[in-house]
Amino acid sequence: MSLKTAYFLVSVLSQVFVAQGQAFFSTNGPCTITSGGLCFSDGAGDYGNQERCSITVLQSTTLRVESFDTEIRFDYLTVDGTRYDGTTGPSNVPVTAGSSISWRSNVRNVASGFTICAQTAAPTQSSAPSVAPTSAAPTPVGPWSEPFDLVITHPAADSTFMTGQAVIVQWV
């Protein structure tokens, strides 16, 4: 087995490093996926009566509620057996890859619904590991073909990369 290394300089353009095809969620039913797979919702506008959908978690994450407004007691989202309704959504709830989230509404009264996303950390100076620059990174050379997708995750789960931080990517 040969080990190949390429060097990249991280440019933080947003808080999210989600490569094409690497969505956090998929749905079955009227729910929709937004933000390139980072979020799911009941759809645009008020949700309808008697809606049912299931959301599959594709990558383990913690849920972040963008908006949540359902009919109390009767229209609810279920995450790992816990029901969420009214204006209290599953904020800061961890979910694992392969788990299922379900949505259901009853036959009367609708509301604006929900948008829930995978939680990502905002870059901060204190969250980055220290990297002492030793020399300029070489021009990347590697076994890829253009175009390619690359997902870079920080070794510390609750940290993010900083602009200008060197990252080593290894192909095995």
Coordinates of C-alpha atoms in Angstrom, one line a residue:
M1 CA 0.0 0.0 0.0
S2 CA 1.5 3.3 -1.0
L3 CA 0.7 6.5 0.8
K4 CA 0.3 9.7 -1.2
T5 CA 0.0 13.2 0.4
A6 CA -1.3 16.4 -1.0
Y7 CA -1.2 19.8 0.8
F8 CA -4.1 22.2 0.7
L9 CA -4.6 25.6 2.2
V10 CA -8.0 25.9 3.8
S11 CA -10.0 29.0 2.8
V12 CA -13.0 29.4 5.1
L13 CA -15.7 30.7 2.8
S14 CA -18.6 29.5 5.0
Q15 CA -19.2 27.5 8.2
V16 CA -20.2 24.4 6.3
F17 CA -17.9 21.9 4.5
V18 CA -20.5 19.6 2.8
A19 CA -19.3 18.1 -0.5
Q20 CA -21.7 17.2 -3.2
G21 CA -23.3 13.8 -2.4
Q22 CA -22.5 14.2 1.3
A23 CA -25.8 15.3 2.6
F24 CA -26.8 15.0 6.2
F25 CA -30.4 14.0 5.5
S26 CA -32.7 12.4 3.0
T27 CA -36.6 12.3 3.1
N28 CA -39.5 10.2 2.1
G29 CA -42.8 12.1 1.7
P30 CA -43.7 15.8 1.4
C31 CA -40.7 17.0 3.5
T32 CA -37.9 18.7 1.6
I33 CA -34.1 18.8 1.8
T34 CA -32.5 22.3 1.6
S35 CA -29.1 23.9 1.7
G36 CA -27.4 21.1 -0.2
G37 CA -28.5 18.4 2.3
L38 CA -27.7 20.4 5.4
C39 CA -31.3 21.0 6.4
F40 CA -34.8 19.5 6.1
S41 CA -38.2 21.1 6.4
D42 CA -41.9 20.5 6.0
G43 CA -41.8 22.5 2.8
A44 CA -42.5 26.2 1.8
G45 CA -45.4 28.0 3.6
D46 CA -47.7 26.4 6.0
Y47 CA -47.7 22.6 6.1
G48 CA -50.8 20.6 5.1
N49 CA -53.3 18.4 6.9
Q50 CA -52.5 14.7 7.3
E51 CA -48.9 15.0 6.2
R52 CA -46.5 12.2 6.9
C53 CA -42.9 12.0 6.1
S54 CA -39.7 10.3 7.4
I55 CA -36.2 11.8 7.4
T56 CA -33.2 9.6 7.4
V57 CA -30.0 10.8 9.1
L58 CA -27.1 10.1 6.7
Q59 CA -24.3 11.5 8.9
S60 CA -24.2 11.7 12.7
T61 CA -24.7 15.3 13.8
T62 CA -26.5 17.5 16.3
L63 CA -29.8 19.2 15.2
R64 CA -30.1 22.9 15.1
V65 CA -33.6 24.4 14.8
E66 CA -33.9 27.3 12.3
S67 CA -37.7 27.6 12.8
F68 CA -40.4 25.4 14.5
D69 CA -44.1 26.1 14.8
T70 CA -46.7 23.3 14.8
E71 CA -50.1 22.7 16.3
I72 CA -49.5 21.7 20.0
R73 CA -50.1 18.0 20.8
F74 CA -51.5 17.1 17.4
D75 CA -48.8 17.9 14.8
Y76 CA -45.4 16.7 15.8
L77 CA -41.9 15.7 14.9
T78 CA -40.5 12.6 16.5
V79 CA -36.7 12.2 17.1
D80 CA -35.4 9.1 18.8
G81 CA -38.8 8.5 20.4
T82 CA -39.2 12.1 21.7
R83 CA -42.1 14.2 20.3
Y84 CA -41.6 17.8 19.6
D85 CA -44.6 20.2 19.0
G86 CA -45.7 23.8 19.4
T87 CA -42.7 26.1 19.3
T88 CA -40.2 23.7 21.0
G89 CA -38.2 21.8 18.4
P90 CA -35.3 19.4 18.8
S91 CA -32.6 22.0 19.4
N92 CA -29.1 20.6 20.3
V93 CA -30.4 17.0 20.0
P94 CA -27.7 14.5 18.8
V95 CA -28.7 12.1 16.0
T96 CA -26.7 9.2 14.6
A97 CA -26.3 8.0 11.0
G98 CA -29.1 5.6 10.1
S99 CA -31.6 6.9 12.6
S100 CA -35.0 8.1 11.5
I101 CA -37.0 11.3 12.2
S102 CA -40.7 11.3 11.5
W103 CA -43.2 14.1 10.9
R104 CA -47.0 13.9 11.0
S105 CA -49.9 16.4 11.1
N106 CA -53.5 15.7 11.8
V107 CA -56.7 16.6 10.0
R108 CA -57.2 20.2 11.2
N109 CA -55.3 23.4 12.0
V110 CA -51.9 24.0 10.4
A111 CA -49.0 26.3 11.2
S112 CA -45.8 27.5 9.6
G113 CA -43.9 24.3 10.3
F114 CA -40.2 23.7 10.7
T115 CA -36.7 23.9 9.3
I116 CA -34.0 21.9 11.0
C117 CA -30.4 21.7 10.1
A118 CA -27.2 19.8 11.0
Q119 CA -25.3 21.9 13.5
T120 CA -22.0 23.4 12.4
A121 CA -19.6 25.4 14.5
A122 CA -18.7 28.9 13.6
P123 CA -15.0 29.4 13.2
T124 CA -13.3 31.1 16.1
Q125 CA -9.7 31.9 16.8
S126 CA -9.7 29.7 20.0
S127 CA -11.2 26.7 18.2
A128 CA -8.3 26.0 15.8
P129 CA -5.4 23.9 16.8
S130 CA -2.1 25.7 16.6
V131 CA -0.2 25.2 13.3
A132 CA 3.3 26.6 13.0
P133 CA 4.0 27.5 9.3
T134 CA 7.2 25.9 8.2
S135 CA 7.2 26.6 4.5
A136 CA 4.9 27.3 1.7
A137 CA 2.7 24.3 0.8
P138 CA 3.7 22.6 -2.4
T139 CA 1.5 22.5 -5.5
P140 CA -1.0 19.7 -4.9
V141 CA -0.2 16.5 -6.8
G142 CA -2.3 13.5 -6.5
P143 CA -4.3 10.6 -8.0
W144 CA -7.5 12.6 -8.5
S145 CA -9.3 13.6 -11.7
E146 CA -11.1 16.9 -12.1
P147 CA -13.5 17.7 -10.8
F148 CA -13.5 16.1 -7.4
D149 CA -15.3 16.6 -4.1
L150 CA -13.4 16.9 -0.8
V151 CA -14.9 16.9 2.7
I152 CA -12.5 18.1 5.4
T153 CA -13.4 17.5 9.0
H154 CA -11.5 18.8 12.0
P155 CA -10.0 16.1 14.3
A156 CA -11.6 17.7 17.3
A157 CA -15.4 17.2 16.7
D158 CA -16.4 20.6 18.2
S159 CA -13.7 22.7 16.3
T160 CA -13.4 24.2 12.9
F161 CA -10.5 25.2 10.6
M162 CA -9.3 28.8 10.3
T163 CA -8.5 30.6 7.1
G164 CA -4.9 29.9 6.2
Q165 CA -4.5 26.8 8.3
A166 CA -2.6 24.1 6.5
V167 CA -4.3 20.7 6.0
I168 CA -2.7 17.5 4.9
V169 CA -4.9 15.1 2.9
Q170 CA -3.7 11.5 2.5
W171 CA -4.8 8.9 -0.1
V172 CA -4.1 5.4 0.9

